[in-house]
Amino acid sequence: MPEQIDAIALRRPDDWHVHLRDGGVLAAVLPHTARQFARAIVMPNLVPPVTTVAAGRAYRERILAALPPDAAFVPLMTCYLTDATDPEEVARGHQEGVFTAVKLYPAHATTNSAHGVTSIDRVMPVLERMAGLGMPLLVHGEVTDPEVDVFDREAVFIDRVLDPLRRRLPELRIVLEHITTEEAVNYVASSGPDLAATITAHHLLINRNAIFAGGIRPHLYCLPVAKREKHRRALRRAATSGSEKFFLGTDSAPHAVAAKETACGCAGIFTALCAIEIYAEIFKEEVALDRLEAFASLNGPKFYKLPPNEGHITLRREAWVVPERIGYGDNTIVPFRAGETLRWRLQG
Ligand code: DOR
Ligand code: ZN
């Protein structure tokens, strides 16, 4: 019989990809992320998007103001890249400690990406400036060509956009965000240290069947969409491999119920409530708990050239039920695994 483990202690983890939104949603979701993580890379796809140093600084202030009084949480801000982004604005944001990284959304790839990049050529001056500064580019890696099958968009992006970009500008440091395919795992694993990837909890847990189990499940729809089982298995192997190139990024992306349960529902899965518990469950299933700390707490800071966190968290073996909904104003958000019983519970 394997020994029963009752507690997992970890250096405090970080979330290297999260959507905190603004206003009432921010106030509702931020305490959950701040409880689970010491720092988070905050996505800039607000309406309007965060494209200037002033907007990044103001958004950071709103996040800090919305924190619970005793929270020790550091938001790391990102600049939303557009065809019109001024390289000097990005450089100034980085040098003034406002922008940790720049986010590239291909135009119309996902939620609030209408202002995104239409071609790499247009943003080359910004990318060259970033390469000189060592500033990371965070990439939503999907082509938007409607001819390309939605399940192939990540793999095609690697061939058509990412690989040519890396050959053109090898010094640019890149994070391929929320990877969902075996192709992405292999591409990242076989590249040099300047390319890394984040992996979400939900892509480690569900394959594309889950979206259609017994009927359409809008709360399991996100972008990139979950893929076949063989891809989920590849993601699990990558996350638990111990490789420094893969680290935790939840892509927790809250949407109001009314925006999810509708004829044209938004993409996004809200995992902030129970992300670290789910990662722990997965690493336990894969008999890789000894590698959870590297994935959740060490590899990310190493890539971002930041020190790992000093404090620790404890997860205890304790059954608890994920709430059906969390409310804000007149709206509600359905969390990932709502109503389900989880095995691990974050203490405190
Ligand atoms: O599912 C997603 N939701 N994917 C994204 O890329 C954006 C995010 C959001 O902002 O809701
Ligand atoms: Zn995202």
Short mmCIF file of C-alpha atoms and ligand atoms in Angstrom, two decimals:
data_model
loop_
_atom_site.label_atom_id
_atom_site.label_comp_id
_atom_site.label_asym_id
_atom_site.label_seq_id
_atom_site.Cartn_x
_atom_site.Cartn_y
_atom_site.Cartn_z
CA MET A 1 0.00 0.00 0.00
CA PRO A 2 1.39 3.45 -0.85
CA GLU A 3 1.76 5.68 2.16
CA GLN A 4 -1.22 7.99 2.68
CA ILE A 5 -0.24 11.64 2.47
CA ASP A 6 -2.36 14.01 4.55
CA ALA A 7 -0.69 17.34 3.87
CA ILE A 8 1.28 18.94 1.06
CA ALA A 9 3.53 21.89 1.93
CA LEU A 10 4.70 24.12 -0.89
CA ARG A 11 6.62 27.29 -1.30
CA ARG A 12 3.89 29.87 -2.04
CA PRO A 13 2.94 29.55 -5.73
CA ASP A 14 2.33 32.22 -8.38
CA ASP A 15 -0.18 32.36 -11.22
CA TRP A 16 1.64 33.31 -14.41
CA HIS A 17 -1.58 34.00 -16.37
CA VAL A 18 -4.84 35.31 -14.94
CA HIS A 19 -7.79 37.50 -15.92
CA LEU A 20 -8.88 39.71 -13.02
CA ARG A 21 -11.17 42.04 -15.03
CA ASP A 22 -12.24 45.33 -13.45
CA GLY A 23 -14.92 46.93 -11.23
CA GLY A 24 -17.36 44.56 -9.53
CA VAL A 25 -15.90 41.42 -11.12
CA LEU A 26 -12.40 42.37 -9.98
CA ALA A 27 -13.66 42.83 -6.42
CA ALA A 28 -15.38 39.43 -6.53
CA VAL A 29 -12.56 37.34 -8.05
CA LEU A 30 -9.39 39.00 -6.74
CA PRO A 31 -9.62 37.67 -3.15
CA HIS A 32 -9.56 34.12 -4.51
CA THR A 33 -6.43 34.62 -6.61
CA ALA A 34 -4.75 36.60 -3.82
CA ARG A 35 -5.48 33.79 -1.35
CA GLN A 36 -4.01 31.12 -3.61
CA PHE A 37 -1.07 32.95 -5.14
CA ALA A 38 1.60 35.44 -4.07
CA ARG A 39 1.91 37.07 -7.50
CA ALA A 40 0.09 36.89 -10.79
CA ILE A 41 0.67 38.00 -14.34
CA VAL A 42 -2.48 40.02 -15.01
CA MET A 43 -3.94 39.97 -18.51
CA PRO A 44 -4.61 43.33 -20.14
CA ASN A 45 -7.71 42.47 -22.24
CA LEU A 46 -9.99 44.97 -20.55
CA VAL A 47 -12.42 47.19 -22.44
CA PRO A 48 -10.61 49.33 -23.51
CA PRO A 49 -7.39 47.27 -23.39
CA VAL A 50 -4.37 48.27 -21.29
CA THR A 51 -2.09 49.72 -23.97
CA THR A 52 -0.25 52.54 -22.20
CA VAL A 53 1.96 52.93 -19.14
CA ALA A 54 -0.63 55.24 -17.59
CA ALA A 55 -3.39 52.65 -18.10
CA GLY A 56 -1.18 49.88 -16.68
CA ARG A 57 -0.34 51.93 -13.62
CA ALA A 58 -3.99 52.92 -13.05
CA TYR A 59 -5.15 49.30 -13.43
CA ARG A 60 -2.51 48.15 -10.93
CA GLU A 61 -3.80 50.78 -8.47
CA ARG A 62 -7.37 49.52 -8.88
CA ILE A 63 -6.22 45.96 -8.21
CA LEU A 64 -4.28 46.98 -5.11
CA ALA A 65 -7.28 48.99 -3.87
CA ALA A 66 -9.57 45.95 -4.32
CA LEU A 67 -7.35 43.62 -2.27
CA PRO A 68 -8.60 42.37 1.10
CA PRO A 69 -6.79 44.34 3.86
CA ASP A 70 -4.48 41.52 5.00
CA ALA A 71 -3.64 40.16 1.54
CA ALA A 72 0.01 39.97 0.48
CA PHE A 73 -0.35 39.85 -3.27
CA VAL A 74 1.64 41.47 -6.06
CA PRO A 75 -0.02 42.01 -9.46
CA LEU A 76 2.46 41.91 -12.34
CA MET A 77 1.10 43.98 -15.19
CA THR A 78 1.12 43.36 -18.92
CA CYS A 79 0.79 45.64 -21.93
CA TYR A 80 -1.71 44.73 -24.65
CA LEU A 81 0.12 44.74 -27.98
CA THR A 82 -1.60 46.39 -30.95
CA ASP A 83 -0.43 47.18 -34.47
CA ALA A 84 0.03 50.77 -33.28
CA THR A 85 2.03 50.12 -30.08
CA ASP A 86 4.97 52.48 -29.70
CA PRO A 87 8.20 50.60 -28.83
CA GLU A 88 9.22 53.47 -26.56
CA GLU A 89 5.98 53.24 -24.54
CA VAL A 90 6.64 49.55 -23.87
CA ALA A 91 10.28 50.19 -22.98
CA ARG A 92 9.35 53.01 -20.62
CA GLY A 93 6.70 50.83 -18.95
CA HIS A 94 9.29 48.13 -18.40
CA GLN A 95 11.98 50.47 -17.16
CA GLU A 96 9.54 52.19 -14.76
CA GLY A 97 8.52 48.82 -13.28
CA VAL A 98 4.93 48.97 -14.55
CA PHE A 99 4.97 46.34 -17.30
CA THR A 100 6.51 42.95 -16.60
CA ALA A 101 5.63 41.63 -20.06
CA VAL A 102 3.70 42.27 -23.27
CA LYS A 103 0.69 40.21 -24.36
CA LEU A 104 0.14 39.32 -27.99
CA TYR A 105 -3.39 38.45 -29.01
CA PRO A 106 -3.82 37.72 -32.70
CA ALA A 107 -6.68 40.06 -33.71
CA HIS A 108 -10.06 38.39 -33.05
CA ALA A 109 -8.55 35.22 -31.56
CA THR A 110 -10.50 35.44 -28.29
CA THR A 111 -12.30 37.63 -25.71
CA ASN A 112 -11.56 41.36 -26.19
CA SER A 113 -8.90 40.76 -28.82
CA ALA A 114 -10.35 43.04 -31.50
CA HIS A 115 -7.44 45.44 -31.02
CA GLY A 116 -4.91 42.62 -31.30
CA VAL A 117 -2.10 42.15 -33.78
CA THR A 118 -2.94 41.63 -37.46
CA SER A 119 0.58 40.67 -38.56
CA ILE A 120 3.96 40.15 -36.93
CA ASP A 121 5.55 42.52 -39.46
CA ARG A 122 3.59 45.40 -37.97
CA VAL A 123 4.91 44.82 -34.45
CA MET A 124 8.52 43.92 -35.29
CA PRO A 125 9.91 47.24 -33.99
CA VAL A 126 8.25 46.61 -30.60
CA LEU A 127 9.47 43.00 -30.48
CA GLU A 128 13.02 44.06 -31.36
CA ARG A 129 12.98 46.63 -28.57
CA MET A 130 11.69 43.99 -26.12
CA ALA A 131 14.37 41.51 -27.19
CA GLY A 132 16.96 44.16 -26.38
CA LEU A 133 15.44 44.64 -22.92
CA GLY A 134 14.94 40.93 -22.20
CA MET A 135 11.22 41.66 -21.73
CA PRO A 136 9.01 38.58 -22.25
CA LEU A 137 6.34 38.34 -24.94
CA LEU A 138 3.30 36.34 -23.81
CA VAL A 139 1.55 34.75 -26.74
CA HIS A 140 -2.01 33.60 -27.30
CA GLY A 141 -0.97 30.96 -29.82
CA GLU A 142 -3.87 30.46 -32.19
CA VAL A 143 -4.29 31.46 -35.81
CA THR A 144 -7.57 33.16 -36.61
CA ASP A 145 -7.85 31.98 -40.22
CA PRO A 146 -11.46 30.71 -40.44
CA GLU A 147 -10.28 28.03 -42.89
CA VAL A 148 -8.28 26.38 -40.11
CA ASP A 149 -10.19 23.92 -37.95
CA VAL A 150 -10.66 25.32 -34.45
CA PHE A 151 -8.92 22.27 -32.93
CA ASP A 152 -5.84 22.82 -35.16
CA ARG A 153 -5.37 26.53 -34.56
CA GLU A 154 -2.62 26.18 -31.97
CA ALA A 155 -0.53 23.69 -33.94
CA VAL A 156 -0.89 25.80 -37.11
CA PHE A 157 0.09 28.94 -35.16
CA ILE A 158 3.35 27.29 -34.15
CA ASP A 159 4.20 26.49 -37.78
CA ARG A 160 2.97 29.68 -39.39
CA VAL A 161 3.71 32.35 -36.79
CA LEU A 162 5.72 31.29 -33.75
CA ASP A 163 8.50 29.32 -35.38
CA PRO A 164 9.14 31.95 -38.10
CA LEU A 165 9.16 34.68 -35.42
CA ARG A 166 11.67 32.80 -33.29
CA ARG A 167 13.95 32.28 -36.30
CA ARG A 168 13.69 35.95 -37.14
CA LEU A 169 14.29 37.19 -33.60
CA PRO A 170 15.95 34.39 -31.60
CA GLU A 171 16.81 36.70 -28.68
CA LEU A 172 13.13 37.40 -27.92
CA ARG A 173 11.98 35.67 -24.73
CA ILE A 174 8.55 34.10 -25.23
CA VAL A 175 5.92 32.35 -23.13
CA LEU A 176 3.46 30.32 -25.18
CA GLU A 177 0.41 30.68 -22.97
CA HIS A 178 -2.13 28.01 -21.97
CA ILE A 179 -0.82 25.29 -24.26
CA THR A 180 -3.31 22.60 -25.23
CA THR A 181 -1.58 20.27 -27.68
CA GLU A 182 1.12 17.64 -27.93
CA GLU A 183 2.60 19.73 -30.77
CA ALA A 184 3.04 22.69 -28.39
CA VAL A 185 4.53 20.46 -25.69
CA ASN A 186 7.06 19.03 -28.13
CA TYR A 187 7.89 22.38 -29.68
CA VAL A 188 8.52 24.05 -26.31
CA ALA A 189 10.37 21.06 -24.85
CA SER A 190 12.75 20.90 -27.80
CA SER A 191 13.55 24.63 -27.90
CA GLY A 192 16.12 26.67 -26.00
CA PRO A 193 15.65 28.35 -22.60
CA ASP A 194 14.07 31.51 -24.05
CA LEU A 195 10.80 29.73 -24.84
CA ALA A 196 8.56 28.45 -22.03
CA ALA A 197 4.86 27.61 -21.65
CA THR A 198 2.08 27.91 -19.10
CA ILE A 199 -0.41 25.11 -18.52
CA THR A 200 -3.87 25.59 -17.02
CA ALA A 201 -5.51 23.33 -14.44
CA HIS A 202 -8.54 22.79 -16.67
CA HIS A 203 -6.54 21.64 -19.70
CA LEU A 204 -4.86 19.06 -17.46
CA LEU A 205 -8.26 17.85 -16.31
CA ILE A 206 -10.64 17.84 -19.27
CA ASN A 207 -10.48 16.79 -22.88
CA ARG A 208 -12.87 17.97 -25.59
CA ASN A 209 -15.45 15.28 -24.80
CA ALA A 210 -16.19 17.08 -21.53
CA ILE A 211 -17.57 20.08 -23.45
CA PHE A 212 -20.25 17.87 -25.00
CA ALA A 213 -20.94 15.37 -22.19
CA GLY A 214 -24.72 14.82 -22.20
CA GLY A 215 -25.32 18.23 -23.83
CA ILE A 216 -23.34 21.38 -24.45
CA ARG A 217 -21.45 22.64 -21.39
CA PRO A 218 -20.78 26.35 -21.79
CA HIS A 219 -18.78 26.55 -18.56
CA LEU A 220 -16.17 24.21 -20.05
CA TYR A 221 -15.70 26.33 -23.16
CA CYS A 222 -12.47 28.30 -23.28
CA LEU A 223 -9.85 29.28 -25.84
CA PRO A 224 -7.75 27.54 -26.84
CA VAL A 225 -10.51 24.95 -26.64
CA ALA A 226 -9.73 21.62 -24.92
CA LYS A 227 -8.38 19.01 -27.34
CA ARG A 228 -8.36 15.20 -27.66
CA GLU A 229 -7.33 12.94 -24.80
CA LYS A 230 -3.85 12.31 -26.24
CA HIS A 231 -3.14 16.04 -25.94
CA ARG A 232 -4.35 16.17 -22.34
CA ARG A 233 -1.98 13.31 -21.59
CA ALA A 234 0.91 15.15 -23.24
CA LEU A 235 0.14 18.23 -21.11
CA ARG A 236 0.16 16.10 -17.96
CA ARG A 237 3.51 14.60 -18.92
CA ALA A 238 4.95 18.07 -19.56
CA ALA A 239 3.64 19.63 -16.34
CA THR A 240 4.88 16.76 -14.18
CA SER A 241 8.14 16.20 -16.09
CA GLY A 242 10.19 18.49 -13.87
CA SER A 243 11.24 20.50 -16.95
CA GLU A 244 11.81 24.18 -16.14
CA LYS A 245 10.09 25.16 -19.37
CA PHE A 246 6.58 24.49 -18.08
CA PHE A 247 4.88 26.38 -15.29
CA LEU A 248 1.57 27.22 -13.70
CA GLY A 249 -0.79 29.69 -15.36
CA THR A 250 -4.47 29.23 -14.60
CA ASP A 251 -5.97 31.43 -17.31
CA SER A 252 -8.81 31.79 -14.82
CA ALA A 253 -11.26 33.88 -16.85
CA PRO A 254 -14.54 34.84 -15.19
CA HIS A 255 -17.65 35.63 -17.20
CA ALA A 256 -21.14 36.34 -15.87
CA VAL A 257 -23.53 33.40 -16.18
CA ALA A 258 -25.64 35.35 -18.67
CA ALA A 259 -22.61 35.72 -20.98
CA LYS A 260 -21.83 31.99 -20.78
CA GLU A 261 -25.33 30.46 -20.94
CA THR A 262 -26.46 32.06 -24.16
CA ALA A 263 -26.64 31.40 -27.90
CA CYS A 264 -23.09 32.74 -28.45
CA GLY A 265 -21.33 32.19 -25.16
CA CYS A 266 -18.00 33.70 -24.12
CA ALA A 267 -14.81 31.66 -23.82
CA GLY A 268 -13.32 31.38 -20.36
CA ILE A 269 -13.19 29.03 -17.36
CA PHE A 270 -13.09 30.46 -13.84
CA THR A 271 -10.68 28.33 -11.80
CA ALA A 272 -9.35 30.86 -9.26
CA LEU A 273 -11.43 29.35 -6.46
CA CYS A 274 -9.70 25.98 -6.45
CA ALA A 275 -6.76 26.10 -8.88
CA ILE A 276 -3.94 24.97 -6.59
CA GLU A 277 -6.14 22.18 -5.20
CA ILE A 278 -6.75 20.88 -8.73
CA TYR A 279 -3.07 21.02 -9.69
CA ALA A 280 -2.29 19.11 -6.46
CA GLU A 281 -4.91 16.48 -7.31
CA ILE A 282 -3.39 16.05 -10.77
CA PHE A 283 0.21 15.78 -9.55
CA LYS A 284 -0.95 13.26 -6.93
CA GLU A 285 -2.69 11.18 -9.63
CA GLU A 286 0.49 11.28 -11.70
CA VAL A 287 2.58 10.24 -8.68
CA ALA A 288 4.57 13.45 -9.10
CA LEU A 289 3.81 15.46 -5.96
CA ASP A 290 7.56 15.95 -5.53
CA ARG A 291 7.50 18.02 -8.74
CA LEU A 292 4.52 20.22 -7.92
CA GLU A 293 6.64 22.88 -6.23
CA ALA A 294 8.88 23.27 -9.29
CA PHE A 295 5.87 23.67 -11.57
CA ALA A 296 3.84 25.93 -9.26
CA SER A 297 6.47 27.95 -7.39
CA LEU A 298 9.96 27.76 -8.94
CA ASN A 299 9.97 27.49 -12.75
CA GLY A 300 7.88 30.62 -13.30
CA PRO A 301 10.03 32.95 -11.18
CA LYS A 302 13.13 31.50 -12.79
CA PHE A 303 11.89 32.31 -16.29
CA TYR A 304 10.77 35.80 -15.23
CA LYS A 305 14.09 36.32 -13.40
CA LEU A 306 12.31 36.97 -10.10
CA PRO A 307 13.07 35.40 -6.72
CA PRO A 308 10.77 32.58 -5.62
CA ASN A 309 8.38 33.46 -2.79
CA GLU A 310 9.53 33.13 0.78
CA GLY A 311 6.33 31.89 2.45
CA HIS A 312 4.70 28.47 2.30
CA ILE A 313 1.18 27.13 1.89
CA THR A 314 -0.33 23.89 3.11
CA LEU A 315 -2.91 21.77 1.37
CA ARG A 316 -4.67 19.24 3.59
CA ARG A 317 -6.52 16.10 2.64
CA GLU A 318 -10.03 17.33 3.34
CA ALA A 319 -13.18 16.91 1.26
CA TRP A 320 -14.93 20.16 0.41
CA VAL A 321 -17.55 21.18 -2.10
CA VAL A 322 -16.83 23.93 -4.63
CA PRO A 323 -19.62 26.57 -4.40
CA GLU A 324 -22.25 26.49 -7.15
CA ARG A 325 -21.86 30.21 -7.81
CA ILE A 326 -20.12 33.31 -6.61
CA GLY A 327 -22.05 36.57 -6.78
CA TYR A 328 -21.23 40.17 -7.60
CA GLY A 329 -23.90 42.85 -7.81
CA ASP A 330 -26.88 41.29 -9.61
CA ASN A 331 -24.62 38.82 -11.45
CA THR A 332 -23.13 35.44 -10.72
CA ILE A 333 -20.14 33.43 -11.98
CA VAL A 334 -20.10 29.63 -12.11
CA PRO A 335 -16.71 28.33 -10.94
CA PHE A 336 -14.95 25.36 -12.52
CA ARG A 337 -16.06 22.15 -10.76
CA ALA A 338 -19.04 23.91 -9.16
CA GLY A 339 -20.85 21.57 -6.79
CA GLU A 340 -18.12 18.91 -7.01
CA THR A 341 -16.18 17.56 -4.06
CA LEU A 342 -12.42 18.17 -4.09
CA ARG A 343 -9.90 16.10 -2.16
CA TRP A 344 -7.38 18.76 -1.20
CA ARG A 345 -8.04 22.03 0.57
CA LEU A 346 -5.79 25.04 0.87
CA GLN A 347 -5.43 26.03 4.53
CA GLY A 348 -5.88 29.57 5.74
O1 DOR B 1 -10.96 31.23 -22.65
C1 DOR B 1 -10.40 32.33 -22.68
N1 DOR B 1 -10.86 33.39 -21.98
N2 DOR B 1 -9.32 32.46 -23.44
C2 DOR B 1 -8.75 33.65 -23.63
O2 DOR B 1 -7.79 33.71 -24.33
C3 DOR B 1 -9.33 34.87 -23.03
C4 DOR B 1 -10.10 34.57 -21.86
C5 DOR B 1 -10.97 35.72 -21.40
O3 DOR B 1 -10.50 36.85 -21.35
O4 DOR B 1 -12.14 35.47 -21.08
ZN ZN B 2 -5.95 34.22 -20.88
#
